[in-house]
Coordinates of C-alpha atoms in Angstrom, one line a residue:
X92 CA -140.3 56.9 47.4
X93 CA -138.2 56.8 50.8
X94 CA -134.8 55.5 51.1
X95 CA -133.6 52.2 52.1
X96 CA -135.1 50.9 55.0
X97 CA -138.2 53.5 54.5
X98 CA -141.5 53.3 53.5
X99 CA -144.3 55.4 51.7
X100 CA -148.0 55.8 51.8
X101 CA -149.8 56.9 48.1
X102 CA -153.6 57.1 48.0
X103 CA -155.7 54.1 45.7
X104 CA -159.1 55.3 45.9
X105 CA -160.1 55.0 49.4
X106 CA -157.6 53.4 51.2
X107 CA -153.7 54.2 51.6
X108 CA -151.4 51.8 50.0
X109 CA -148.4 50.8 51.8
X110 CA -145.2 50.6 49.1
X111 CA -142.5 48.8 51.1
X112 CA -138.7 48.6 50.8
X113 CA -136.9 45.2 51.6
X114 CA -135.9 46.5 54.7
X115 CA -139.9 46.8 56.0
X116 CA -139.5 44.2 58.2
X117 CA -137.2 46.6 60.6
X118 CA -139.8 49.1 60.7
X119 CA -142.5 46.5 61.3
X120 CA -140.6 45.3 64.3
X121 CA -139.7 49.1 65.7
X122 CA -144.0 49.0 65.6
X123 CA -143.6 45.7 67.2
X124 CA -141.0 47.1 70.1
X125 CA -143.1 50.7 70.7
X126 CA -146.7 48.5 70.7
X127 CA -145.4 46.3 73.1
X128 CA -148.7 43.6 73.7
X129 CA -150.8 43.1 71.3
X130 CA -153.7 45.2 72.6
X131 CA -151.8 48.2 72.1
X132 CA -151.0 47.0 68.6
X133 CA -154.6 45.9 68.1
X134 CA -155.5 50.1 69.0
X135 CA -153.8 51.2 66.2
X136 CA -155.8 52.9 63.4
X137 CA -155.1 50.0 61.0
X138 CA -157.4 52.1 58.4
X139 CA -154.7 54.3 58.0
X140 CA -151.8 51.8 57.2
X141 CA -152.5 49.1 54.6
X142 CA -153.3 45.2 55.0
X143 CA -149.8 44.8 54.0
X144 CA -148.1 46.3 56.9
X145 CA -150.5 44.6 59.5
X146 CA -149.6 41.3 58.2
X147 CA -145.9 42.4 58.1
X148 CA -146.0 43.5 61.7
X149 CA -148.0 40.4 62.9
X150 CA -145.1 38.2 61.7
X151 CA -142.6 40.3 63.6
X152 CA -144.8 39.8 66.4
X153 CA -144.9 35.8 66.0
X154 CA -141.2 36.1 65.3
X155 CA -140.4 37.7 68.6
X156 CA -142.8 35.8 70.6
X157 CA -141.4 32.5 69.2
X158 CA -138.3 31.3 71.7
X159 CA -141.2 31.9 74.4
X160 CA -143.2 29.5 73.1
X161 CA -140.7 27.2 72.5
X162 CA -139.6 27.2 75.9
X163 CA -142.7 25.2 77.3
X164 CA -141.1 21.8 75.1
X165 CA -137.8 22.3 76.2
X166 CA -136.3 19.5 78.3
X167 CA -133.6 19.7 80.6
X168 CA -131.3 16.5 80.3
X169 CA -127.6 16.0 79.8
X170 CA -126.6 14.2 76.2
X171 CA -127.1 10.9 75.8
X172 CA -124.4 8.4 77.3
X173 CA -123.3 11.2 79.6
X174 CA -124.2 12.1 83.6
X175 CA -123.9 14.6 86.3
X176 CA -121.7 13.7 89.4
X177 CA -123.1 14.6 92.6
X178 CA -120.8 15.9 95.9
X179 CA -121.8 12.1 96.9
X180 CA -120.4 10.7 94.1
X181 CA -117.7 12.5 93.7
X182 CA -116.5 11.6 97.0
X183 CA -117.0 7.9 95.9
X184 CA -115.0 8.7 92.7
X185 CA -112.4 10.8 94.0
X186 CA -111.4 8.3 96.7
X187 CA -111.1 5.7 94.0
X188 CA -108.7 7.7 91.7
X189 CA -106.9 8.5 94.7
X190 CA -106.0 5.2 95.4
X191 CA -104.9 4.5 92.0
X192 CA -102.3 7.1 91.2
X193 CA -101.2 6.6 94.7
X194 CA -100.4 3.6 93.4
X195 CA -99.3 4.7 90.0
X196 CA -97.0 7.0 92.2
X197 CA -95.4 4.2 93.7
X198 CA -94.3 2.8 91.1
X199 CA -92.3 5.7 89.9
X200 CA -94.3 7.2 87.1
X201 CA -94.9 11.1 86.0
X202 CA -98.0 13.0 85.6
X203 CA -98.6 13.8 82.0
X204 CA -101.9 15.1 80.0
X205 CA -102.7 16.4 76.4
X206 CA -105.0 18.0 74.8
X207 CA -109.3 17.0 74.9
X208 CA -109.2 17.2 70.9
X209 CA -106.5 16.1 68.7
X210 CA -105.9 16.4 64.6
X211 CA -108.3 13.8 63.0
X212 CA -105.1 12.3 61.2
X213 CA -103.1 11.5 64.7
X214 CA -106.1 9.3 65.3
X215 CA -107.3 7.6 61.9
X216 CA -106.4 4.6 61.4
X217 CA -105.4 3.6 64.7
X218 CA -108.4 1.6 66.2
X219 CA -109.2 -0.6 63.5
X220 CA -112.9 -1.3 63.3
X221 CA -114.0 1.1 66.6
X222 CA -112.1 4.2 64.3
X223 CA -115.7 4.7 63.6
X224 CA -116.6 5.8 67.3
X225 CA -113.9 8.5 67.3
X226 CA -115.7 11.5 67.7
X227 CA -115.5 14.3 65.1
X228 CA -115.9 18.2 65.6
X229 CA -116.7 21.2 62.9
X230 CA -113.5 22.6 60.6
X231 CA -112.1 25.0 63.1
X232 CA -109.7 27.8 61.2
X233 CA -108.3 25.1 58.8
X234 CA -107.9 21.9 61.0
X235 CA -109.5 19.5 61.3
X236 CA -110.1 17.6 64.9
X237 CA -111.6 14.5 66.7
X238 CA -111.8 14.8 70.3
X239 CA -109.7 11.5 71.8
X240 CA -110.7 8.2 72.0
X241 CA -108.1 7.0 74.6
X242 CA -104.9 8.2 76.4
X243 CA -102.4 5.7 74.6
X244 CA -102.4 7.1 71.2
X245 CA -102.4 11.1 72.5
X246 CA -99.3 9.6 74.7
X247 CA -97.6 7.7 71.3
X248 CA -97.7 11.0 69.5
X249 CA -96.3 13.2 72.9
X250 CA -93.3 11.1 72.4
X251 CA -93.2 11.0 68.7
X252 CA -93.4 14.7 68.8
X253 CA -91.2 15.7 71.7
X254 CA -88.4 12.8 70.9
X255 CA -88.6 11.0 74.1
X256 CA -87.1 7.6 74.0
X257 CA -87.5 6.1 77.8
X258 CA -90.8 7.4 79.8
X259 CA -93.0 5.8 82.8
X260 CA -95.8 8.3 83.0
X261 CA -99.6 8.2 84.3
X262 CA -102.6 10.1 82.8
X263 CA -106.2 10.6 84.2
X264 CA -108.4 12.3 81.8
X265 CA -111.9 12.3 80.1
X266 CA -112.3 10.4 76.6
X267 CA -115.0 10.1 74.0
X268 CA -116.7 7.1 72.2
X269 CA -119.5 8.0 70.0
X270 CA -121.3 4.4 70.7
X271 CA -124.3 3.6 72.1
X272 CA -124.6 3.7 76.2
X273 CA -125.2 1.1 78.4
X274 CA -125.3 2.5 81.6
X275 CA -126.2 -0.2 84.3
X276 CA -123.1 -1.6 82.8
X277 CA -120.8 2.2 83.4
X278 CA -120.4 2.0 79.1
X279 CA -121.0 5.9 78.5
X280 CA -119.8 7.6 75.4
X281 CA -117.9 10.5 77.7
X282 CA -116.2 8.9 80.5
X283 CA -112.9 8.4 82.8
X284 CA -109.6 6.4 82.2
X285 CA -106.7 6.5 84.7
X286 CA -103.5 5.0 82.5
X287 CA -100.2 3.8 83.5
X288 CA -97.5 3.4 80.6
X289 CA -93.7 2.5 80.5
X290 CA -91.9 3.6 77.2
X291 CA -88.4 2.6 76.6
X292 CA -86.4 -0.6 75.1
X293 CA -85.6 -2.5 78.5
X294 CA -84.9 -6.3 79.0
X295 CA -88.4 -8.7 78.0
X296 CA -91.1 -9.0 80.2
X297 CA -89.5 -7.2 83.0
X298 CA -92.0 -3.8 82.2
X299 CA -95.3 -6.6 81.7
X300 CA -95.0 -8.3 84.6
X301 CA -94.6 -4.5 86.9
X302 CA -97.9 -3.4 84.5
X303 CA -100.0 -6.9 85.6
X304 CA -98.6 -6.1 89.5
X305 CA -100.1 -2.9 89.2
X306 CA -103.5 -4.3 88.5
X307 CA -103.4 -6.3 91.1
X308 CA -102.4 -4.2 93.8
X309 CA -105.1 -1.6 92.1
X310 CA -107.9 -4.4 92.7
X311 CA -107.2 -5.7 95.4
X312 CA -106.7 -2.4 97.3
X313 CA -110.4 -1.4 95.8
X314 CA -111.6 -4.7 97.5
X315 CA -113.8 -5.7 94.8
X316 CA -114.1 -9.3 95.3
X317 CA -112.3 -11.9 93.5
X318 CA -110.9 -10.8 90.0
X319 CA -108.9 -13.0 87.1
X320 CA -106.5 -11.8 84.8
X321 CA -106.8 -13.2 81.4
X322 CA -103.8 -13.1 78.8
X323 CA -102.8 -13.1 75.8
X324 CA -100.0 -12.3 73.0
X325 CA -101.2 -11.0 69.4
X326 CA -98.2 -12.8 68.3
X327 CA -99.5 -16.0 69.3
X328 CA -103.3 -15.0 67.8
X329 CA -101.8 -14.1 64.3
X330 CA -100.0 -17.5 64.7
X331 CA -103.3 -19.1 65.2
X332 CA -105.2 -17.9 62.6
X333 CA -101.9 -18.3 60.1
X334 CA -101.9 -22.2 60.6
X335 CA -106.0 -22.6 60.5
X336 CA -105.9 -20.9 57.1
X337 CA -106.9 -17.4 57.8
X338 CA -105.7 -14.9 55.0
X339 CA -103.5 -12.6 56.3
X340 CA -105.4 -9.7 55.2
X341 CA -108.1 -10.7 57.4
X342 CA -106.0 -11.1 60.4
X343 CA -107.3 -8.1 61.8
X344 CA -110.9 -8.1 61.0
X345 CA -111.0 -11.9 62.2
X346 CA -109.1 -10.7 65.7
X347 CA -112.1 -8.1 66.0
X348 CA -114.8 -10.9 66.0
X349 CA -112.8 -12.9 68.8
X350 CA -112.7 -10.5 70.8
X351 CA -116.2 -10.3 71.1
X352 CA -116.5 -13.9 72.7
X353 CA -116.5 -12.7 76.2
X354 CA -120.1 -11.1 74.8
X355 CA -121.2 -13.1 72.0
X356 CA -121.8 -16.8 72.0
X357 CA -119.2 -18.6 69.5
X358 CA -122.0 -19.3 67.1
X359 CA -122.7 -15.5 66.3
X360 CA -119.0 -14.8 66.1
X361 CA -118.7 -17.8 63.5
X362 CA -121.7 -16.4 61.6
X363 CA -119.7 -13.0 61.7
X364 CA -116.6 -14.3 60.3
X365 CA -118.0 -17.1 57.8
X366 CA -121.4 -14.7 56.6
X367 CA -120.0 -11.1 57.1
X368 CA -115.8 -11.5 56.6
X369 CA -115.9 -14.1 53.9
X370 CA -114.3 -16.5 56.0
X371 CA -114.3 -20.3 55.5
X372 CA -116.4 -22.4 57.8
X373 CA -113.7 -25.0 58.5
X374 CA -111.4 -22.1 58.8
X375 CA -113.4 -20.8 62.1
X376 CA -114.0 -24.2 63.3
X377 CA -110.3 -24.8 63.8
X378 CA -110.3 -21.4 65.2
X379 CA -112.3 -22.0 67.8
X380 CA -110.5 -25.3 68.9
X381 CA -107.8 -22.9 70.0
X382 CA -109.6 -19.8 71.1
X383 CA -111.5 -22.2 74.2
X384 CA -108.6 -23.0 75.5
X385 CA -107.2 -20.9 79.1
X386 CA -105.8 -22.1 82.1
X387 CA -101.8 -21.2 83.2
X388 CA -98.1 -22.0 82.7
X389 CA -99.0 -25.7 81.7
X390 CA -101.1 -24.6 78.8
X391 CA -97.8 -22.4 77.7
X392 CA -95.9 -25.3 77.5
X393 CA -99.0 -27.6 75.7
X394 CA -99.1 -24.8 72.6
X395 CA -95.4 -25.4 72.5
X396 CA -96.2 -28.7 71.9
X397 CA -98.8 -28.1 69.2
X398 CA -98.0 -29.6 66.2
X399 CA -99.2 -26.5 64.4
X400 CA -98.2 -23.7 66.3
X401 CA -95.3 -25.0 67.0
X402 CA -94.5 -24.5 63.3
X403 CA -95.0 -20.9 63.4
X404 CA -92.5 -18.2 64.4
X405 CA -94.6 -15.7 65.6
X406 CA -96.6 -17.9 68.0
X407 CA -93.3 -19.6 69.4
X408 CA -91.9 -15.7 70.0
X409 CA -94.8 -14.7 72.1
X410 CA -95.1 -18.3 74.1
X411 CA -91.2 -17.8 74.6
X412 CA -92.7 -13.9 76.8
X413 CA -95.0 -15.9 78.0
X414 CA -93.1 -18.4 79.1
X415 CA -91.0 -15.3 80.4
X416 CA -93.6 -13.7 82.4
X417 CA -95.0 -16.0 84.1
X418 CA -91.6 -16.8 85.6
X419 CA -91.6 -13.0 86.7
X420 CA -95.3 -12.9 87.7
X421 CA -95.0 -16.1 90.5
X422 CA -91.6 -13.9 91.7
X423 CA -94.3 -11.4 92.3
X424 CA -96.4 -13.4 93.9
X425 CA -99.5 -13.1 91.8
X426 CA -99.6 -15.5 89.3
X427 CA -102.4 -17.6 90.6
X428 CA -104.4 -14.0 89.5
X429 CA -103.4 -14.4 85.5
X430 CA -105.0 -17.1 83.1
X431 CA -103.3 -18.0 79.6
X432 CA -106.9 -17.4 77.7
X433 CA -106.6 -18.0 74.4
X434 CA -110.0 -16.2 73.3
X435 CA -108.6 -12.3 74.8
X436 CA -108.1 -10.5 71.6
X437 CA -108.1 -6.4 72.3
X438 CA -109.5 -5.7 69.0
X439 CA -107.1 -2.7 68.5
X440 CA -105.2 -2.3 66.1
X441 CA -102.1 -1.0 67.8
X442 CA -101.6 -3.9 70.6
X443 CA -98.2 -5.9 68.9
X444 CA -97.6 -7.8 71.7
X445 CA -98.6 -9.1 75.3
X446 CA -102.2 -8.2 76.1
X447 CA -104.4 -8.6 79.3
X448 CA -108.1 -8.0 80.6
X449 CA -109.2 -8.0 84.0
X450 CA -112.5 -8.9 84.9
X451 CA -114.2 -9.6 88.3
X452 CA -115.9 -12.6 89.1
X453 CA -119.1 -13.7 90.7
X454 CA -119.5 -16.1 93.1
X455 CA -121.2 -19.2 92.1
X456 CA -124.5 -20.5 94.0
X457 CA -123.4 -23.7 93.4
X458 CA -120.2 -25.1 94.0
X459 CA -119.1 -27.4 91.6
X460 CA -120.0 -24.1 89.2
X461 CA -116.8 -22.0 88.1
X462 CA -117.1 -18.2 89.1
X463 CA -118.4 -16.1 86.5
X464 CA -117.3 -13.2 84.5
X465 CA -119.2 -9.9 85.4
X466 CA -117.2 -7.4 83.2
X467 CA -113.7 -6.1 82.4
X468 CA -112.5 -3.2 84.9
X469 CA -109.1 -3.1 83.7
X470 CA -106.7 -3.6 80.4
X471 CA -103.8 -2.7 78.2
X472 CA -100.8 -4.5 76.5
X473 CA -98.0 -3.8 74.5
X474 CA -98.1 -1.6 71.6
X475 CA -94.0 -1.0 69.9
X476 CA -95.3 -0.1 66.7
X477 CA -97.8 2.6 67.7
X478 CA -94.7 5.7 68.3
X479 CA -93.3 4.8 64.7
X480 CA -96.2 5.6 63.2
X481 CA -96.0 9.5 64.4
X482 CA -92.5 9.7 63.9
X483 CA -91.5 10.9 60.1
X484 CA -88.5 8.2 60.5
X485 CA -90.7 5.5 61.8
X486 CA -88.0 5.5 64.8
X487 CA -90.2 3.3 67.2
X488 CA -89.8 3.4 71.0
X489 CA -91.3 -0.2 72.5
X490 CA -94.8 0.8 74.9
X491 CA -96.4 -1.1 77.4
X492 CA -99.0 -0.3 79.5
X493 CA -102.6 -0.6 81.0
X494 CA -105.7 1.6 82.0
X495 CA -108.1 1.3 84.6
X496 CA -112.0 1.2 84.0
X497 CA -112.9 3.8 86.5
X498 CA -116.5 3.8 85.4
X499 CA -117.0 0.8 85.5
X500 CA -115.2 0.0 89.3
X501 CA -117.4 3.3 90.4
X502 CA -120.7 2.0 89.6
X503 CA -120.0 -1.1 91.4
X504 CA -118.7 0.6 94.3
X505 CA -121.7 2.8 94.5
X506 CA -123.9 -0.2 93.8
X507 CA -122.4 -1.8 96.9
X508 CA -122.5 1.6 99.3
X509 CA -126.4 2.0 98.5
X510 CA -126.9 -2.0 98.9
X511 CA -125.2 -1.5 102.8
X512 CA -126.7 1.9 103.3
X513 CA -123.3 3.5 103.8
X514 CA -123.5 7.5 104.8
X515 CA -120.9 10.0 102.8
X516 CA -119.4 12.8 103.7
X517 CA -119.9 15.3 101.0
X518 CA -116.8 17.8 102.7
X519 CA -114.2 17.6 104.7
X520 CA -114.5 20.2 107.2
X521 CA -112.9 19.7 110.6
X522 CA -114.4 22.3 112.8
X523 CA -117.1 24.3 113.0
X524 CA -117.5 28.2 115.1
X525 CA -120.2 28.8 116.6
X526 CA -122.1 30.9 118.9
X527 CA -125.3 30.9 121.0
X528 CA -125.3 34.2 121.5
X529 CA -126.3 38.1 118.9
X530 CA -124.0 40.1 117.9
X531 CA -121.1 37.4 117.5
X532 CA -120.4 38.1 113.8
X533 CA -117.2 39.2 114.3
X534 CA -115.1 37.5 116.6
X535 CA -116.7 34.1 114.7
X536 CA -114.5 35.5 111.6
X537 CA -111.7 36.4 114.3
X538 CA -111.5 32.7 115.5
X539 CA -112.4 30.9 111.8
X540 CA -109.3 33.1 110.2
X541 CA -107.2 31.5 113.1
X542 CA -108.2 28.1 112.5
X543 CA -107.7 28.4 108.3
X544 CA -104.5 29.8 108.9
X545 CA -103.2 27.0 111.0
X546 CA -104.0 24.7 108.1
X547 CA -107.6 23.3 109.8
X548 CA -110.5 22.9 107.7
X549 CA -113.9 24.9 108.8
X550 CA -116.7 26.5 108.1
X551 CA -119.2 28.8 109.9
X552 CA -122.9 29.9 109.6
X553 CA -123.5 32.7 106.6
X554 CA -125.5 34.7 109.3
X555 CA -125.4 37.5 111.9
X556 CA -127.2 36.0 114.6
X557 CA -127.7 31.9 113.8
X558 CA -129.6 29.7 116.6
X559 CA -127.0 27.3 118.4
X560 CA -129.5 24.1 117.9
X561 CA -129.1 24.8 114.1
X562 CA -125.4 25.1 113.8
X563 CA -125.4 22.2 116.1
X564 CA -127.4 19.9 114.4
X565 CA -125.5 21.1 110.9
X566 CA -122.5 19.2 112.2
X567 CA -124.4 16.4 113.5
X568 CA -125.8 15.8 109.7
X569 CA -122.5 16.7 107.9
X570 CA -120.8 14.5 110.1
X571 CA -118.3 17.6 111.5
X572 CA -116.1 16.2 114.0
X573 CA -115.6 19.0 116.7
X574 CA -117.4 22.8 116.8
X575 CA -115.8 25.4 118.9
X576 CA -118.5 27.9 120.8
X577 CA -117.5 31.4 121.1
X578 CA -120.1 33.7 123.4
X579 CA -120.4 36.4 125.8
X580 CA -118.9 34.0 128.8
X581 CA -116.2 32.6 127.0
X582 CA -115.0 36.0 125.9
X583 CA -115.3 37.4 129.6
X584 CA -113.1 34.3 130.7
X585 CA -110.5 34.5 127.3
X586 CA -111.5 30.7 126.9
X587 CA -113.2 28.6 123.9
X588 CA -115.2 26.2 124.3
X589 CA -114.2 22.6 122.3
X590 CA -117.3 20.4 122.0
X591 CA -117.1 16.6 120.5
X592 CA -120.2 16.3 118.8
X593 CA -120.1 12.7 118.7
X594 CA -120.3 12.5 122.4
X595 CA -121.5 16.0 122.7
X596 CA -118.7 16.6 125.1
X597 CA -117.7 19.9 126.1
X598 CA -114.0 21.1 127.5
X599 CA -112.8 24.6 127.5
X600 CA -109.9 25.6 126.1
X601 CA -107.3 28.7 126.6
X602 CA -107.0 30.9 123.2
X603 CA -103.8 30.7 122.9
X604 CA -103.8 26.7 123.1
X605 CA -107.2 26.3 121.1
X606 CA -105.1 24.9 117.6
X607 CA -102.6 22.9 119.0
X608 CA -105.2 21.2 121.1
X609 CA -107.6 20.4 117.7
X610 CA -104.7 19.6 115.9
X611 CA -104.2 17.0 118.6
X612 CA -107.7 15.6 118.3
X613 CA -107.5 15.6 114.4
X614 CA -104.4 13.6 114.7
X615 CA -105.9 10.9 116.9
X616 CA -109.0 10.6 115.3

């Protein structure tokens, strides 16, 4: 017998017999790799090998030819509940983070970001009944990790972690939700949030009413239409469900179902608490003669006047920042934005405070019709209790803060720029060189080097000897503003030539002058 890896022939009668090792296959597949189609393995004497070893062979064969065969039924998509961004949209999309943290910038905050993935055990826990939609990856060398669900908690555990008492800080970052996708609506499972925070213990309200500003100036800057505010105070929610009877064990799980109303009617929510939390029917009834209520300051000073609530202490601490903020909000001059709503319930776990949704509204067709909710672009709220949890002292530092639904905001945006048929620009280049003449290769990258280094933005033709029409009618579709011509004449004369191609407008222009005179147009355009 051979060796590993090796294999004998012995006579039986008339025919050799093949006595393989376990490591056959290998040779089987060296056949495979010399006999490279399978007429050329089909020429070999199999009378001299055994039945065995053709079979053995064969399967290599299969084996190899496999992925190929494959191939044909594989589809080319990107995972469910995420997309591609084209240069078109990412024009859309980069202008509309730009005008947020411009905004976040004005306000005084820092840039701050953190990892994609954090431990499992800095997010558990914190999201109450959505902690199921965190997003889990393989054991990697010993940890385990969940890639994050949102930017507050990563930011809690920054402070927690570094020992930072007093922060105002912004974050723009990807985040993961492993739910299922509704994309018409911008719900994906990978998507954008842009947050704004203030950490720090600071007089009440003061930090509330600058976070609510900033969603206004945020909307209204993105002009999408009329939006409301609605708000709300956890406080004041526990303090509802304490005096209609709810167990205080439930307080949570009954805060989840509320803060579904805004997409389930009140009779699915009251078969959710009564049927699926154990809740007591008359228990959600009196619920819900609380949770219809919204309007402003008046119904602030109403719930102080509730016989119930009035009773409670938690409810009359979050009317009293109510109360507060609304004081701060009409000083801001935006308080006809922000409703009291009664129903806004933020079903996470960490909010321990103020809380706030905004949502855009719809026109009516009919005007004795109030304008209707078309979705939540923007929310946040206070969260004190969320830093103490990372700390091993439970020191907390008070949080407030809010996050803008970027996904949502863009596919309205480019909802509304395909509706009007608006054109984008997928670059910014400023100038273009060009030639109409062969053999202008080189002073093109003479003159484009000139331009870059001054700070200007253009491009030029990847070719020797590119046809003037073309390069012209480049710019024309790319929307470039002005195309300098370099040719045989205007090197003769030391001039370039400055063309508009708006107006298709032509002026020439010294050398030595040629920046300072596009810097001029740039700046007046």
């Amino acid at each position: 017998m051979g060796g590993p890896g090796l294999c004998c022939l012995a006579s039986s009668g008339d025919r050799p017999v093949l006595y393989a090792s376990g490591q056959s296959i290998l040779i089987a597949r060296l056949v495979v790799h010399r006999a490279r189609d399978t007429t050329r393995l089909a020429s070999i004497e199999r009378s001299h090998i055994s039945h065995f070893f053709c079979q053995v062979a064969e399967a290599a064969l299969a084996t190899q030819l496999k992925p190929h065969q494959e191939k044909s039924n594989f589809i080319i998509k990107t995972p469910k509940g995420t997309r591609d961004l084209s240069p078109e949209q990412m024009v859309v999309r980069e202008k509309i983070l730009d005008m947020v943290v411009s905004c976040f910038k004005r306000h005084g905050a820092k840039g701050l970001d953190t990892p994609a993935f954090e431990l499992k055990e800095m997010l558990t826990e914190k999201y109450g009944e959505d902690s199921g939609l965190v997003y889990d990856l393989k054991d990697q060398g010993g940890e385990l990790l969940s890639l994050r669900y949102d930017l507050t908690v990563p930011f809690a555990r920054y402070l927690a972690m570094n020992k930072v008492k007093k922060m105002k800080r912004y974050h723009v970052g990807k985040v993961w939700r492993r739910e299922s996708p509704t994309i018409a609506q911008g719900r994906y499972r990978e998507f954008c949030q842009c947050d704004f925070d203030i950490a720090g213990q600071f007089d009440p309200m003061i930090p509330d009413a600058e976070c609510l500003k900033i969603m206004c100036e945020i909307l209204s800057g993105l002009q999408l239409g009329d939006f409301l505010i609605k708000v709300n105070d956890r406080r004041i929610l526990d303090g509802i469900f304490a005096v209609c009877g709810v167990p205080e064990s439930k307080f949570h799980a009954i805060c989840s179902s509320v803060d579904k109303l805004d997409k389930m009617s009140w009779k699915d929510v009251r078969h959710e608490m009564v049927a699926k939390k154990g809740l007591a029917a008359e228990v959600a009834d009196r619920i819900w003669d609380y949770v219809q209520c919204h309007g402003g300051v008046s119904l602030v000073q109403q719930m102080f006047q509730d016989p119930r609530l009035s009773q409670n202490k938690q409810a009359l601490e979050g009317l009293g920042d109510l109360k507060l903020l609304f004081e701060y909000l009409t000083l801001f001059g935006i308080a006809e934005k922000i409703s009291f709503d009664l129903s806004l319930a933020r079903g996470l776990d960490y909010y321990t405070g103020v809380i706030y949704e905004a949502v855009l509204l719809q026109t009516p067709a009919h005007a004795e019709e109030e304008p209707r909710n078309v979705g939540s672009v923007a929310a946040g709220g206070r969260y004190d209790g969320l830093v103490g949890m990372f700390d091993p002292k439970g020191h907390n530092v008070p949080c407030v803060g809010l996050s803008i639904g970027v996904e949502r905001i863009f596919s309205i945006v480019e909802q509304r720029m395909k509706t009007f048929g608006e054109k984008i620009r997928t670059t910014e280049t400023q100038v273009f060189v060009a030639t109409p003449q062969k053999n202008f290769l080189q002073e093109r990258l003479k003159l484009i080097a000139e331009l870059w280094d001054a700070g200007i933005k253009a491009e030029l033709m990847y070719k020797n000897n590119p046809k003037l029409l073309t390069q012209l009618h480049y710019c024309e579709n790319t929307g470039i503003p002005l195309v300098v011509i370099i040719g045989e004449q205007e090197l003769k004369e030391g001039v370039i030539k400055l063309r508009s191609v708006a107006n298709r407008e032509e002026v020439a222009i010294t050398r030595e002058n040629l920046v300072a005179e596009i810097q001029k147009r740039l700046s007046e355009s």
